[in-house]
């Protein structure tokens, strides 16, 4: 027994030398007794295929394990995520893993902002600029000295004493240090821009990788129901609670498969008239949905104009607060009402159950991102005269009512993020907790009809994507917005954890974890593109404020990068850079991208063809085996008949 345990420990060792040694023995085509003899001979001769011997690994390995245990202690929410996965499955735990992923993203953004922007601003001397020569565009108004209630309101609006802090763009000035080798102006511009660009490339890479892996898995490649019934149970499950949860998940999986097959069967039996009627009904319902979305966008557009027009004129602080939060309130109402309308109307479109969920999710995604896009457009029309009358912007290049318009934009994103978190907190305290309390204590018919609230995975994910999109959109104008989102996500994790364990009834619809990862990354990528493209336009085309910030002397913020590169790069590099940024360079890059995409598409199609051929080959092998079994039985029957006489 001791020898067996020792041998098991050796084989389970993670050392490279041990793996190489046993792989060679395992691949040697000799009997087992001969393999044992060769192993004993090599051990007696001190055989060692690598420089780093097993003895060295046996000394180092305990310290390595202890180090991994210490690191696992600092792994955020590790035990909690294991408990959630054990009780509710991978689909629910993937949501909390997504929260941790967003937490790490915001932490990385905060570290970069602190290291490249905030610390240099604190440690190095600031360059003073005289804005009086830029009047009337360079006039900066003094911040009012509010009392304690006024300061409390400033926390929610970002005005007053909050306006001249590291939180907003207007506080920062140009800082030069290390013999003019470092400039906060360039780091302030490039840090968020490069970070968002890297995030977009990583999310795109993960999304494309997941889609290409799932694309080859067609409908006919799924596991059959008979296989799930006879070989789908995990016999390692011993606990009663876990087995009951496994049974429910197993039952829901089979029910969803049967519903899909029933829908396909009904679809194949439909006549041409029924198909035409269903198509006309879908066109009509999609027209209604587009009208609802257009109405919601129009209300957001009106609310943005009213909020920007009246918040500067009101002297009442409470009325000013209500006016400034008009846009977040209208956006929340639109996002609250329209998704339920989508879920109600999609039931009449005659789609499969999975298609209903997917289509509703897509509509909700475009609704959330569309609301943010309409808000940005309305804000740009008010402040920068984008797509509207140019009269207010003729003198300064921007509306003179917003002397430091970058700070005003940052305050809007700050209020949207603040209201998004306050809405989640108020919904938990005043809706979910009372509803769960009434459901557990009273037997009223109305309460029983309402039931416990279900944990809708897709809506919770969209809420977090919306919050992260707000952070990305305001990074340039509110550099410390990732810090606030870190706090919000940390509190949200424990609110959702308590709700899942005590308040929610987990939804019967279960998703595969691979599908969820693709969905999370794709929706997050769409949210990033929604704010990244407008931010690129503002950095390259909008005129900066003359009364505050780092780019008062430039026509656009990107002009600072051009001037620095022209003064620092050699002539050859400038020639190459000029070519790359010209129209010819853009067309060349577009041509290269087209060729690369064509190669990838061809490769994907060839892989799909190979997979189909392998499926056909596997099917033919099964048929050959069945034929041989039938032939063998027939021969046995013939032999039995010849023997019987």
Coordinates of C-alpha atoms in Angstrom, one line a residue:
X1 CA 0.0 0.0 0.0
X2 CA 2.8 2.4 0.8
X3 CA 4.5 1.7 -2.5
X4 CA 1.2 2.4 -4.3
X5 CA 0.6 5.6 -2.5
X6 CA 4.2 6.7 -3.1
X7 CA 3.8 5.9 -6.8
X8 CA 0.5 7.8 -7.0
X9 CA 2.2 10.8 -5.4
X10 CA 5.0 10.6 -7.9
X11 CA 2.7 10.4 -10.8
X12 CA 0.6 13.3 -9.5
X13 CA 3.7 15.4 -9.1
X14 CA 3.8 18.6 -11.2
X15 CA 7.5 18.4 -12.0
X16 CA 8.5 18.5 -15.6
X17 CA 11.1 15.8 -15.2
X18 CA 8.6 13.3 -13.7
X19 CA 6.1 14.0 -16.4
X20 CA 8.7 13.4 -19.1
X21 CA 9.8 10.1 -17.5
X22 CA 6.4 8.6 -17.1
X23 CA 5.3 9.8 -20.6
X24 CA 8.2 7.9 -22.1
X25 CA 7.3 4.7 -20.1
X26 CA 3.6 5.1 -20.9
X27 CA 4.2 5.5 -24.7
X28 CA 6.6 2.5 -24.8
X29 CA 4.6 -0.4 -26.5
X30 CA 5.7 -3.2 -24.1
X31 CA 3.7 -5.2 -21.5
X32 CA 3.0 -3.8 -18.0
X33 CA 5.6 -6.1 -16.3
X34 CA 8.3 -4.9 -18.7
X35 CA 7.3 -1.2 -18.0
X36 CA 7.6 -1.9 -14.2
X37 CA 11.0 -3.5 -14.7
X38 CA 12.2 -0.5 -16.9
X39 CA 10.9 1.9 -14.2
X40 CA 12.8 0.1 -11.5
X41 CA 16.0 0.0 -13.6
X42 CA 15.8 3.7 -14.3
X43 CA 15.2 4.6 -10.7
X44 CA 18.1 2.4 -9.6
X45 CA 20.4 4.0 -12.1
X46 CA 19.3 7.5 -11.1
X47 CA 17.7 8.3 -14.5
X48 CA 16.9 11.9 -14.8
X49 CA 15.7 13.4 -18.1
X50 CA 15.9 17.0 -17.0
X51 CA 18.4 19.1 -15.1
X52 CA 15.9 19.9 -12.4
X53 CA 15.7 16.6 -10.5
X54 CA 12.8 15.2 -8.6
X55 CA 14.7 15.7 -5.4
X56 CA 14.8 19.4 -6.1
X57 CA 11.1 19.5 -6.9
X58 CA 10.3 17.6 -3.7
X59 CA 12.1 20.3 -1.7
X60 CA 10.6 23.3 -3.5
X61 CA 7.0 22.0 -4.0
X62 CA 5.8 22.5 -0.4
X63 CA 6.8 26.1 -0.5
X64 CA 5.1 26.5 -3.9
X65 CA 1.9 25.1 -2.5
X66 CA 2.1 27.3 0.5
X67 CA 2.6 30.3 -1.8
X68 CA -0.4 29.4 -3.8
X69 CA -2.5 29.1 -0.6
X70 CA -1.4 32.6 0.5
X71 CA -2.2 34.0 -3.0
X72 CA -5.6 32.4 -2.9
X73 CA -6.4 34.2 0.3
X74 CA -6.1 37.5 -1.5
X75 CA -8.2 36.3 -4.4
X76 CA -11.4 38.4 -4.3
X77 CA -14.6 36.5 -3.3
X78 CA -13.1 33.1 -4.0
X79 CA -15.0 31.1 -1.4
X80 CA -18.2 33.0 -2.0
X81 CA -18.1 32.3 -5.8
X82 CA -17.5 28.6 -5.0
X83 CA -20.5 28.5 -2.7
X84 CA -22.7 30.3 -5.3
X85 CA -21.6 27.9 -8.1
X86 CA -22.3 24.9 -5.9
X87 CA -25.8 26.0 -5.0
X88 CA -27.1 27.8 -8.1
X89 CA -24.9 26.5 -10.9
X90 CA -22.5 28.0 -13.4
X91 CA -25.0 30.3 -15.0
X92 CA -25.6 32.3 -11.8
X93 CA -22.0 32.2 -10.7
X94 CA -20.9 33.6 -14.1
X95 CA -22.8 36.8 -13.3
X96 CA -20.7 37.2 -10.1
X97 CA -17.6 36.4 -12.0
X98 CA -18.5 39.1 -14.4
X99 CA -18.8 41.5 -11.4
X100 CA -15.2 40.6 -10.3
X101 CA -14.0 41.0 -13.9
X102 CA -15.5 44.6 -13.9
X103 CA -13.9 45.2 -10.5
X104 CA -10.5 44.3 -11.9
X105 CA -11.0 46.5 -15.0
X106 CA -11.8 49.5 -12.9
X107 CA -8.9 48.7 -10.5
X108 CA -6.5 48.7 -13.5
X109 CA -7.9 52.0 -14.8
X110 CA -7.6 53.5 -11.3
X111 CA -4.0 52.4 -11.0
X112 CA -3.1 53.9 -14.4
X113 CA -4.9 57.2 -13.6
X114 CA -3.3 57.5 -10.2
X115 CA 0.2 56.7 -11.5
X116 CA 0.2 58.8 -14.6
X117 CA -2.1 61.7 -13.8
X118 CA -2.9 62.3 -10.1
X119 CA 0.5 61.6 -8.5
X120 CA 2.4 63.8 -11.1
X121 CA -0.1 66.6 -10.6
X122 CA 0.5 66.5 -6.8
X123 CA 4.2 66.1 -6.9
X124 CA 5.2 68.4 -9.7
X125 CA 4.7 72.1 -10.1
X126 CA 1.7 73.3 -12.2
X127 CA 2.2 75.7 -15.1
X128 CA 0.0 78.8 -14.7
X129 CA -1.9 80.2 -17.7
X130 CA -3.4 83.7 -18.1
X131 CA -6.9 83.2 -19.3
X132 CA -7.9 86.9 -19.2
X133 CA -6.5 87.4 -22.7
X134 CA -9.0 84.9 -24.0
X135 CA -12.1 86.8 -22.8
X136 CA -15.1 86.3 -23.1
X137 CA -14.2 82.6 -23.5
X138 CA -11.6 82.5 -20.7
X139 CA -13.7 83.9 -17.9
X140 CA -13.8 81.4 -15.0
X141 CA -16.6 81.8 -12.4
X142 CA -15.9 81.4 -8.7
X143 CA -17.4 78.4 -6.9
X144 CA -20.1 79.3 -4.4
X145 CA -19.3 78.7 -0.7
X146 CA -22.3 76.6 0.4
X147 CA -23.4 75.7 3.9
X148 CA -23.5 72.1 5.1
X149 CA -26.8 71.2 3.4
X150 CA -25.6 72.8 0.2
X151 CA -22.3 70.8 0.4
X152 CA -24.4 67.6 0.8
X153 CA -26.3 68.5 -2.4
X154 CA -22.9 69.1 -4.1
X155 CA -22.0 65.5 -3.4
X156 CA -25.0 64.4 -5.6
X157 CA -24.5 67.0 -8.3
X158 CA -20.7 67.3 -8.5
X159 CA -20.9 71.1 -8.3
X160 CA -19.6 73.5 -5.6
X161 CA -16.6 72.3 -3.7
X162 CA -16.7 69.0 -5.7
X163 CA -16.0 70.9 -9.0
X164 CA -12.5 71.9 -8.0
X165 CA -11.2 68.4 -7.0
X166 CA -9.3 65.7 -8.7
X167 CA -12.6 64.2 -9.7
X168 CA -13.2 66.5 -12.6
X169 CA -11.3 67.8 -15.6
X170 CA -11.2 71.5 -14.6
X171 CA -9.0 70.9 -11.7
X172 CA -6.0 69.7 -13.7
X173 CA -3.4 72.0 -15.2
X174 CA -0.3 71.3 -17.3
X175 CA 2.6 69.9 -15.3
X176 CA 6.1 69.4 -16.8
X177 CA 8.9 67.5 -15.1
X178 CA 12.0 65.4 -15.5
X179 CA 13.6 68.0 -17.9
X180 CA 10.4 68.3 -20.0
X181 CA 10.4 64.5 -20.7
X182 CA 7.1 64.0 -18.9
X183 CA 3.9 66.1 -19.4
X184 CA 0.6 65.5 -17.6
X185 CA -1.1 67.0 -20.6
X186 CA -0.1 64.1 -22.7
X187 CA -0.6 61.4 -20.0
X188 CA -4.0 62.8 -19.3
X189 CA -5.0 62.5 -22.9
X190 CA -3.3 59.2 -23.8
X191 CA -3.9 57.2 -20.6
X192 CA -7.7 56.8 -20.9
X193 CA -7.5 56.6 -24.7
X194 CA -4.9 53.8 -24.8
X195 CA -6.7 52.0 -22.0
X196 CA -10.0 52.0 -23.8
X197 CA -8.3 51.0 -27.0
X198 CA -6.7 48.0 -25.3
X199 CA -10.0 47.0 -23.6
X200 CA -11.8 47.2 -26.9
X201 CA -9.2 44.9 -28.6
X202 CA -9.3 42.4 -25.8
X203 CA -13.1 42.3 -25.7
X204 CA -13.2 41.9 -29.4
X205 CA -10.7 39.1 -29.4
X206 CA -12.6 37.2 -26.7
X207 CA -15.9 37.7 -28.4
X208 CA -14.6 36.5 -31.8
X209 CA -12.9 33.5 -30.3
X210 CA -16.0 32.5 -28.5
X211 CA -18.2 33.0 -31.6
X212 CA -15.9 31.0 -33.8
X213 CA -15.8 28.1 -31.3
X214 CA -19.6 28.0 -31.1
X215 CA -20.3 28.6 -34.8
X216 CA -19.3 25.1 -35.8
X217 CA -21.8 23.6 -33.4
X218 CA -25.0 23.5 -35.4
X219 CA -28.4 22.5 -34.1
X220 CA -27.9 18.8 -35.2
X221 CA -24.7 18.7 -33.2
X222 CA -26.4 18.9 -29.8
X223 CA -26.5 16.0 -27.3
X224 CA -29.7 14.0 -27.9
X225 CA -32.3 13.7 -25.2
X226 CA -31.8 10.0 -24.9
X227 CA -28.1 10.6 -24.1
X228 CA -29.0 13.1 -21.4
X229 CA -31.5 10.7 -19.9
X230 CA -29.3 7.6 -19.8
X231 CA -25.8 9.1 -19.3
X232 CA -26.3 12.7 -18.1
X233 CA -26.5 12.1 -14.4
X234 CA -23.4 12.9 -12.2
X235 CA -23.1 10.0 -9.8
X236 CA -20.6 11.9 -7.7
X237 CA -23.5 14.0 -6.4
X238 CA -24.2 12.7 -2.8
X239 CA -25.8 15.6 -0.9
X240 CA -29.6 15.9 -0.9
X241 CA -29.7 19.6 -1.6
X242 CA -27.2 19.3 -4.5
X243 CA -29.0 16.3 -6.0
X244 CA -32.4 18.1 -5.9
X245 CA -30.8 21.2 -7.6
X246 CA -29.2 18.8 -10.2
X247 CA -32.6 17.2 -10.8
X248 CA -34.3 20.6 -11.4
X249 CA -31.5 21.7 -13.7
X250 CA -31.7 18.3 -15.6
X251 CA -35.5 18.6 -15.9
X252 CA -35.4 22.2 -17.1
X253 CA -32.7 21.3 -19.7
X254 CA -34.9 18.4 -21.1
X255 CA -38.0 20.6 -21.1
X256 CA -36.2 23.4 -23.0
X257 CA -35.0 20.8 -25.6
X258 CA -38.5 19.3 -26.0
X259 CA -39.9 22.8 -26.4
X260 CA -37.4 23.6 -29.1
X261 CA -38.1 20.3 -30.9
X262 CA -41.8 20.9 -30.7
X263 CA -41.5 24.3 -32.2
X264 CA -39.4 23.0 -35.1
X265 CA -41.9 20.3 -35.7
X266 CA -44.8 22.8 -35.8
X267 CA -42.8 25.1 -38.1
X268 CA -42.2 22.3 -40.7
X269 CA -46.0 21.6 -40.7
X270 CA -47.1 25.2 -41.4
X271 CA -48.8 26.1 -44.6
X272 CA -47.8 29.0 -46.8
X273 CA -50.7 31.1 -45.6
X274 CA -49.8 30.6 -42.0
X275 CA -46.2 31.6 -42.7
X276 CA -47.3 34.8 -44.5
X277 CA -49.6 35.7 -41.6
X278 CA -46.9 35.2 -39.1
X279 CA -44.4 37.2 -41.1
X280 CA -46.9 40.1 -41.4
X281 CA -47.6 39.9 -37.6
X282 CA -43.8 40.1 -37.0
X283 CA -43.5 43.2 -39.2
X284 CA -46.3 44.9 -37.4
X285 CA -45.0 44.0 -33.9
X286 CA -41.5 45.2 -34.9
X287 CA -43.0 48.5 -36.1
X288 CA -44.7 48.9 -32.7
X289 CA -41.4 48.2 -30.9
X290 CA -39.5 50.7 -33.1
X291 CA -42.1 53.3 -32.3
X292 CA -41.8 52.7 -28.6
X293 CA -38.0 52.9 -28.8
X294 CA -38.3 56.1 -30.9
X295 CA -40.7 57.6 -28.3
X296 CA -38.3 56.8 -25.4
X297 CA -35.4 58.3 -27.3
X298 CA -37.4 61.5 -28.0
X299 CA -38.3 61.9 -24.3
X300 CA -34.6 61.5 -23.4
X301 CA -33.7 64.1 -26.0
X302 CA -36.3 66.6 -24.6
X303 CA -35.3 65.9 -20.9
X304 CA -31.6 66.6 -21.8
X305 CA -32.5 69.9 -23.3
X306 CA -34.8 71.0 -20.4
X307 CA -32.2 69.9 -17.9
X308 CA -29.3 71.8 -19.5
X309 CA -31.5 74.9 -20.1
X310 CA -32.9 75.3 -16.6
X311 CA -30.4 74.0 -14.2
X312 CA -28.2 77.1 -14.5
X313 CA -31.1 79.5 -13.9
X314 CA -32.7 78.0 -10.8
X315 CA -31.8 79.5 -7.4
X316 CA -33.6 76.9 -5.4
X317 CA -31.1 74.1 -4.6
X318 CA -33.8 71.4 -4.3
X319 CA -35.4 72.5 -7.6
X320 CA -31.9 72.6 -9.2
X321 CA -31.2 69.1 -7.9
X322 CA -34.5 67.8 -9.4
X323 CA -33.8 69.5 -12.7
X324 CA -30.3 68.1 -12.9
X325 CA -31.5 64.5 -12.2
X326 CA -34.3 64.8 -14.8
X327 CA -32.3 63.0 -17.4
X328 CA -31.4 60.0 -15.2
X329 CA -35.0 59.7 -14.0
X330 CA -36.3 59.7 -17.6
X331 CA -33.7 57.2 -18.7
X332 CA -34.6 54.9 -15.8
X333 CA -38.3 55.0 -16.6
X334 CA -37.6 54.2 -20.2
X335 CA -35.4 51.3 -19.3
X336 CA -38.0 50.1 -16.8
X337 CA -41.1 50.2 -19.0
X338 CA -39.9 49.2 -22.5
X339 CA -38.2 45.9 -21.6
X340 CA -41.4 44.5 -20.2
X341 CA -43.2 45.6 -23.4
X342 CA -40.6 43.7 -25.4
X343 CA -41.1 40.6 -23.3
X344 CA -44.9 40.8 -23.8
X345 CA -44.9 41.5 -27.5
X346 CA -42.3 38.8 -28.4
X347 CA -44.7 36.1 -27.3
X348 CA -46.9 36.9 -30.3
X349 CA -44.2 36.6 -32.9
X350 CA -44.2 32.8 -33.2
X351 CA -40.5 32.3 -32.4
X352 CA -38.8 29.4 -30.7
X353 CA -38.2 29.8 -26.9
X354 CA -34.5 30.4 -27.3
X355 CA -35.1 32.9 -30.1
X356 CA -37.6 34.8 -27.9
X357 CA -34.9 35.2 -25.2
X358 CA -32.2 36.1 -27.6
X359 CA -34.3 38.7 -29.5
X360 CA -35.6 40.3 -26.3
X361 CA -32.0 40.5 -25.0
X362 CA -30.8 42.1 -28.3
X363 CA -33.6 44.7 -28.2
X364 CA -32.8 45.5 -24.5
X365 CA -29.1 46.0 -25.4
X366 CA -29.9 48.4 -28.3
X367 CA -32.4 50.2 -26.1
X368 CA -29.8 50.8 -23.3
X369 CA -27.0 51.8 -25.7
X370 CA -29.4 53.9 -27.8
X371 CA -30.5 55.9 -24.7
X372 CA -26.9 56.7 -24.0
X373 CA -26.2 57.6 -27.6
X374 CA -29.2 59.9 -27.7
X375 CA -28.1 61.5 -24.5
X376 CA -24.6 62.1 -25.8
X377 CA -26.0 63.6 -29.1
X378 CA -28.4 65.9 -27.2
X379 CA -25.5 67.0 -24.9
X380 CA -23.3 67.7 -27.8
X381 CA -26.0 69.7 -29.5
X382 CA -26.5 71.8 -26.4
X383 CA -22.8 72.4 -25.6
X384 CA -21.0 72.1 -28.9
X385 CA -23.8 72.9 -31.3
X386 CA -23.5 69.5 -33.0
X387 CA -26.3 69.1 -35.6
X388 CA -28.0 72.3 -34.5
X389 CA -27.8 76.1 -34.7
X390 CA -24.2 77.4 -34.7
X391 CA -25.0 80.8 -33.3
X392 CA -24.1 80.1 -29.6
X393 CA -20.8 78.6 -30.6
X394 CA -19.5 81.1 -33.1
X395 CA -17.3 83.1 -30.7
X396 CA -15.7 80.3 -28.6
X397 CA -16.3 77.2 -30.6
X398 CA -18.7 76.0 -27.8
X399 CA -21.6 77.4 -26.0
X400 CA -20.5 80.3 -23.8
X401 CA -23.0 79.3 -21.0
X402 CA -20.6 76.4 -20.3
X403 CA -17.3 78.1 -19.7
X404 CA -15.7 74.8 -18.6
X405 CA -17.8 72.4 -20.7
X406 CA -15.6 69.4 -20.1
X407 CA -16.4 69.6 -16.4
X408 CA -20.1 69.9 -17.2
X409 CA -19.9 66.8 -19.3
X410 CA -18.1 65.0 -16.5
X411 CA -20.8 66.1 -14.0
X412 CA -23.5 64.6 -16.3
X413 CA -21.7 61.2 -16.3
X414 CA -21.1 61.5 -12.5
X415 CA -24.8 62.1 -11.9
X416 CA -25.8 59.2 -14.2
X417 CA -23.5 56.8 -12.4
X418 CA -24.6 58.1 -9.0
X419 CA -28.3 57.7 -9.8
X420 CA -27.7 54.3 -11.3
X421 CA -26.3 53.0 -8.0
X422 CA -28.9 54.9 -5.9
X423 CA -31.6 53.3 -8.0
X424 CA -30.2 49.8 -7.3
X425 CA -29.9 50.5 -3.6
X426 CA -33.5 52.0 -3.4
X427 CA -34.9 49.0 -5.3
X428 CA -33.3 46.6 -2.9
X429 CA -34.3 48.4 0.3
X430 CA -37.9 49.5 -0.7
X431 CA -39.0 46.9 -3.2
X432 CA -37.2 43.6 -2.9
X433 CA -36.9 43.4 0.9
X434 CA -40.6 44.3 1.6
X435 CA -41.8 42.0 -1.2
X436 CA -39.8 39.0 0.2
X437 CA -41.0 39.8 3.8
X438 CA -44.7 39.9 2.7
X439 CA -44.3 36.7 0.7
X440 CA -42.8 34.8 3.7
X441 CA -45.3 36.1 6.3
X442 CA -48.7 36.5 4.6
X443 CA -50.9 34.2 2.5
X444 CA -52.9 36.9 0.6
X445 CA -53.9 35.9 -2.9
X446 CA -52.4 39.0 -4.4
X447 CA -49.1 38.4 -2.7
X448 CA -49.1 34.7 -3.8
X449 CA -49.9 35.8 -7.3
X450 CA -47.0 38.2 -7.3
X451 CA -44.7 35.5 -5.8
X452 CA -41.0 35.9 -5.2
X453 CA -39.0 38.0 -7.6
X454 CA -37.0 36.0 -10.1
X455 CA -33.3 36.6 -10.8
X456 CA -33.3 37.5 -14.4
X457 CA -29.7 37.0 -15.5
X458 CA -29.8 39.0 -18.7
X459 CA -31.3 42.1 -17.1
X460 CA -28.8 42.1 -14.3
X461 CA -25.9 41.8 -16.7
X462 CA -27.3 44.7 -18.8
X463 CA -27.5 46.8 -15.7
X464 CA -23.8 46.3 -14.9
X465 CA -22.8 46.8 -18.6
X466 CA -24.7 50.1 -18.5
X467 CA -22.9 51.2 -15.4
X468 CA -19.5 50.3 -16.8
X469 CA -20.3 52.1 -20.1
X470 CA -21.0 55.3 -18.1
X471 CA -17.6 54.9 -16.4
X472 CA -15.8 54.5 -19.8
X473 CA -17.7 57.4 -21.3
X474 CA -16.7 59.8 -18.4
X475 CA -13.1 58.7 -17.9
X476 CA -11.6 61.6 -19.8
X477 CA -13.8 64.2 -18.1
X478 CA -14.1 62.5 -14.7
X479 CA -10.8 60.6 -14.1
X480 CA -11.7 59.2 -10.7
X481 CA -15.0 57.8 -11.9
X482 CA -13.5 54.2 -11.8
X483 CA -12.9 54.7 -8.1
X484 CA -16.6 55.4 -7.5
X485 CA -17.5 52.4 -9.7
X486 CA -15.2 50.2 -7.6
X487 CA -17.2 51.1 -4.5
X488 CA -20.5 50.7 -6.3
X489 CA -19.6 47.2 -7.7
X490 CA -18.3 46.1 -4.3
X491 CA -21.6 47.0 -2.6
X492 CA -23.6 45.6 -5.5
X493 CA -21.9 42.2 -5.2
X494 CA -23.0 41.8 -1.6
X495 CA -26.5 43.1 -2.3
X496 CA -26.9 40.6 -5.2
X497 CA -25.4 37.8 -3.1
X498 CA -27.9 38.4 -0.3
X499 CA -30.7 38.7 -2.8
X500 CA -29.8 35.4 -4.5
X501 CA -29.5 33.5 -1.3
X502 CA -32.5 35.0 0.5
X503 CA -34.8 37.0 -1.7
X504 CA -34.8 35.8 -5.3
X505 CA -36.3 32.8 -6.9
X506 CA -33.7 31.6 -9.4
X507 CA -35.1 31.7 -13.0
X508 CA -36.0 28.4 -14.6
X509 CA -34.2 29.3 -17.7
X510 CA -30.6 28.2 -17.6
X511 CA -27.8 29.2 -19.9
X512 CA -24.5 27.5 -20.8
X513 CA -21.5 29.2 -19.2
X514 CA -19.7 29.4 -22.6
X515 CA -22.8 31.2 -24.1
X516 CA -22.8 33.6 -21.2
X517 CA -19.2 34.5 -21.6
X518 CA -19.7 35.3 -25.2
X519 CA -22.8 37.4 -24.4
X520 CA -21.1 39.3 -21.6
X521 CA -18.0 40.2 -23.7
X522 CA -20.0 41.1 -26.8
X523 CA -22.4 43.4 -24.9
X524 CA -19.5 45.0 -23.1
X525 CA -17.8 45.6 -26.4
X526 CA -20.9 47.2 -27.8
X527 CA -21.1 49.5 -24.8
X528 CA -17.4 50.4 -25.1
X529 CA -17.9 51.3 -28.8
X530 CA -20.9 53.4 -28.0
X531 CA -18.8 55.8 -25.9
X532 CA -15.4 55.3 -27.6
X533 CA -16.4 56.6 -31.0
X534 CA -17.9 59.9 -29.6
X535 CA -14.9 60.3 -27.3
X536 CA -12.6 60.0 -30.3
X537 CA -14.6 62.7 -32.1
X538 CA -14.4 65.0 -29.1
X539 CA -10.6 64.6 -28.7
X540 CA -9.9 65.2 -32.4
X541 CA -12.5 67.7 -33.4
X542 CA -14.0 69.6 -30.4
X543 CA -12.4 72.9 -29.2
X544 CA -11.3 72.7 -25.6
X545 CA -12.5 75.2 -23.0
X546 CA -10.5 78.4 -22.7
X547 CA -11.1 78.9 -18.9
X548 CA -10.0 75.6 -17.5
X549 CA -8.1 72.4 -18.1
X550 CA -4.9 71.3 -19.8
X551 CA -5.6 72.2 -23.5
X552 CA -6.6 75.8 -23.3
X553 CA -3.9 76.8 -25.9
X554 CA -4.9 74.3 -28.5
X555 CA -7.7 74.0 -31.0
X556 CA -8.2 70.3 -30.2
X557 CA -6.8 68.1 -27.5
X558 CA -5.2 65.9 -30.1
X559 CA -3.2 68.8 -31.4
X560 CA -1.0 68.6 -28.2
X561 CA 0.0 65.1 -29.3
X562 CA 0.8 66.2 -32.8
X563 CA 3.0 69.1 -31.6
X564 CA 4.9 66.9 -29.1
X565 CA 5.5 64.2 -31.7
X566 CA 6.7 66.7 -34.3
X567 CA 9.2 68.1 -31.9
X568 CA 10.4 64.8 -30.6
X569 CA 10.5 62.4 -33.5
X570 CA 13.2 62.4 -36.3
X571 CA 12.2 63.4 -39.9
X572 CA 12.0 59.8 -41.1
X573 CA 9.6 58.8 -38.4
X574 CA 7.5 62.0 -39.1
X575 CA 7.3 61.0 -42.8
X576 CA 6.1 57.5 -41.9
X577 CA 3.6 58.9 -39.4
X578 CA 2.3 61.4 -41.9
X579 CA 1.8 58.7 -44.4
X580 CA 0.0 56.4 -41.9
X581 CA -2.4 59.2 -40.9
X582 CA -3.1 60.3 -44.5
X583 CA -5.9 59.1 -46.7
X584 CA -3.6 56.7 -48.6
X585 CA -2.5 55.1 -45.3
X586 CA -6.1 54.7 -44.2
X587 CA -7.1 53.1 -47.5
X588 CA -4.0 50.8 -47.3
X589 CA -4.9 49.8 -43.7
X590 CA -8.5 49.1 -44.8
X591 CA -7.3 46.9 -47.7
X592 CA -5.1 44.9 -45.3
X593 CA -8.0 44.5 -42.9
X594 CA -10.2 43.3 -45.8
X595 CA -7.6 40.7 -46.7
X596 CA -7.1 39.5 -43.2
X597 CA -10.9 39.2 -42.7
X598 CA -11.2 37.3 -45.9
X599 CA -8.6 34.9 -44.8
X600 CA -10.3 34.4 -41.4
X601 CA -13.7 33.9 -43.0
X602 CA -12.3 31.4 -45.5
X603 CA -10.7 29.5 -42.6
X604 CA -13.9 29.5 -40.6
X605 CA -15.9 28.1 -43.5
X606 CA -13.2 25.4 -44.2
X607 CA -13.3 24.5 -40.5
X608 CA -17.1 24.2 -40.7
X609 CA -16.8 22.0 -43.7
X610 CA -14.3 19.8 -41.9
X611 CA -16.5 19.5 -38.9
X612 CA -19.4 18.4 -41.1
X613 CA -17.3 15.9 -42.8
X614 CA -16.1 14.5 -39.5
X615 CA -19.8 14.3 -38.3
X616 CA -20.7 12.4 -41.5
X617 CA -17.7 10.1 -41.0
X618 CA -18.7 9.5 -37.4
X619 CA -22.3 8.7 -38.5
X620 CA -21.0 6.3 -41.1
X621 CA -18.8 4.5 -38.5
X622 CA -21.9 4.1 -36.3
X623 CA -23.9 2.7 -39.2
X624 CA -21.0 0.3 -40.1
X625 CA -20.9 -1.0 -36.5
X626 CA -24.7 -1.5 -36.5
X627 CA -24.4 -3.4 -39.8
X628 CA -21.7 -5.6 -38.4
X629 CA -23.7 -6.3 -35.2
X630 CA -26.7 -7.2 -37.3
X631 CA -24.6 -9.4 -39.5
X632 CA -23.0 -11.1 -36.5
X633 CA -26.5 -11.8 -35.0
X634 CA -27.6 -13.2 -38.3
X635 CA -24.6 -15.5 -38.5
X636 CA -25.2 -16.6 -34.9
X637 CA -28.8 -17.4 -35.7
X638 CA -27.8 -19.5 -38.8
X639 CA -25.2 -21.4 -36.7
X640 CA -27.7 -22.1 -34.0
X641 CA -30.2 -23.4 -36.5
X642 CA -27.6 -25.7 -38.1
X643 CA -26.6 -27.1 -34.7
X644 CA -30.1 -27.8 -33.4
X645 CA -31.0 -30.7 -35.8

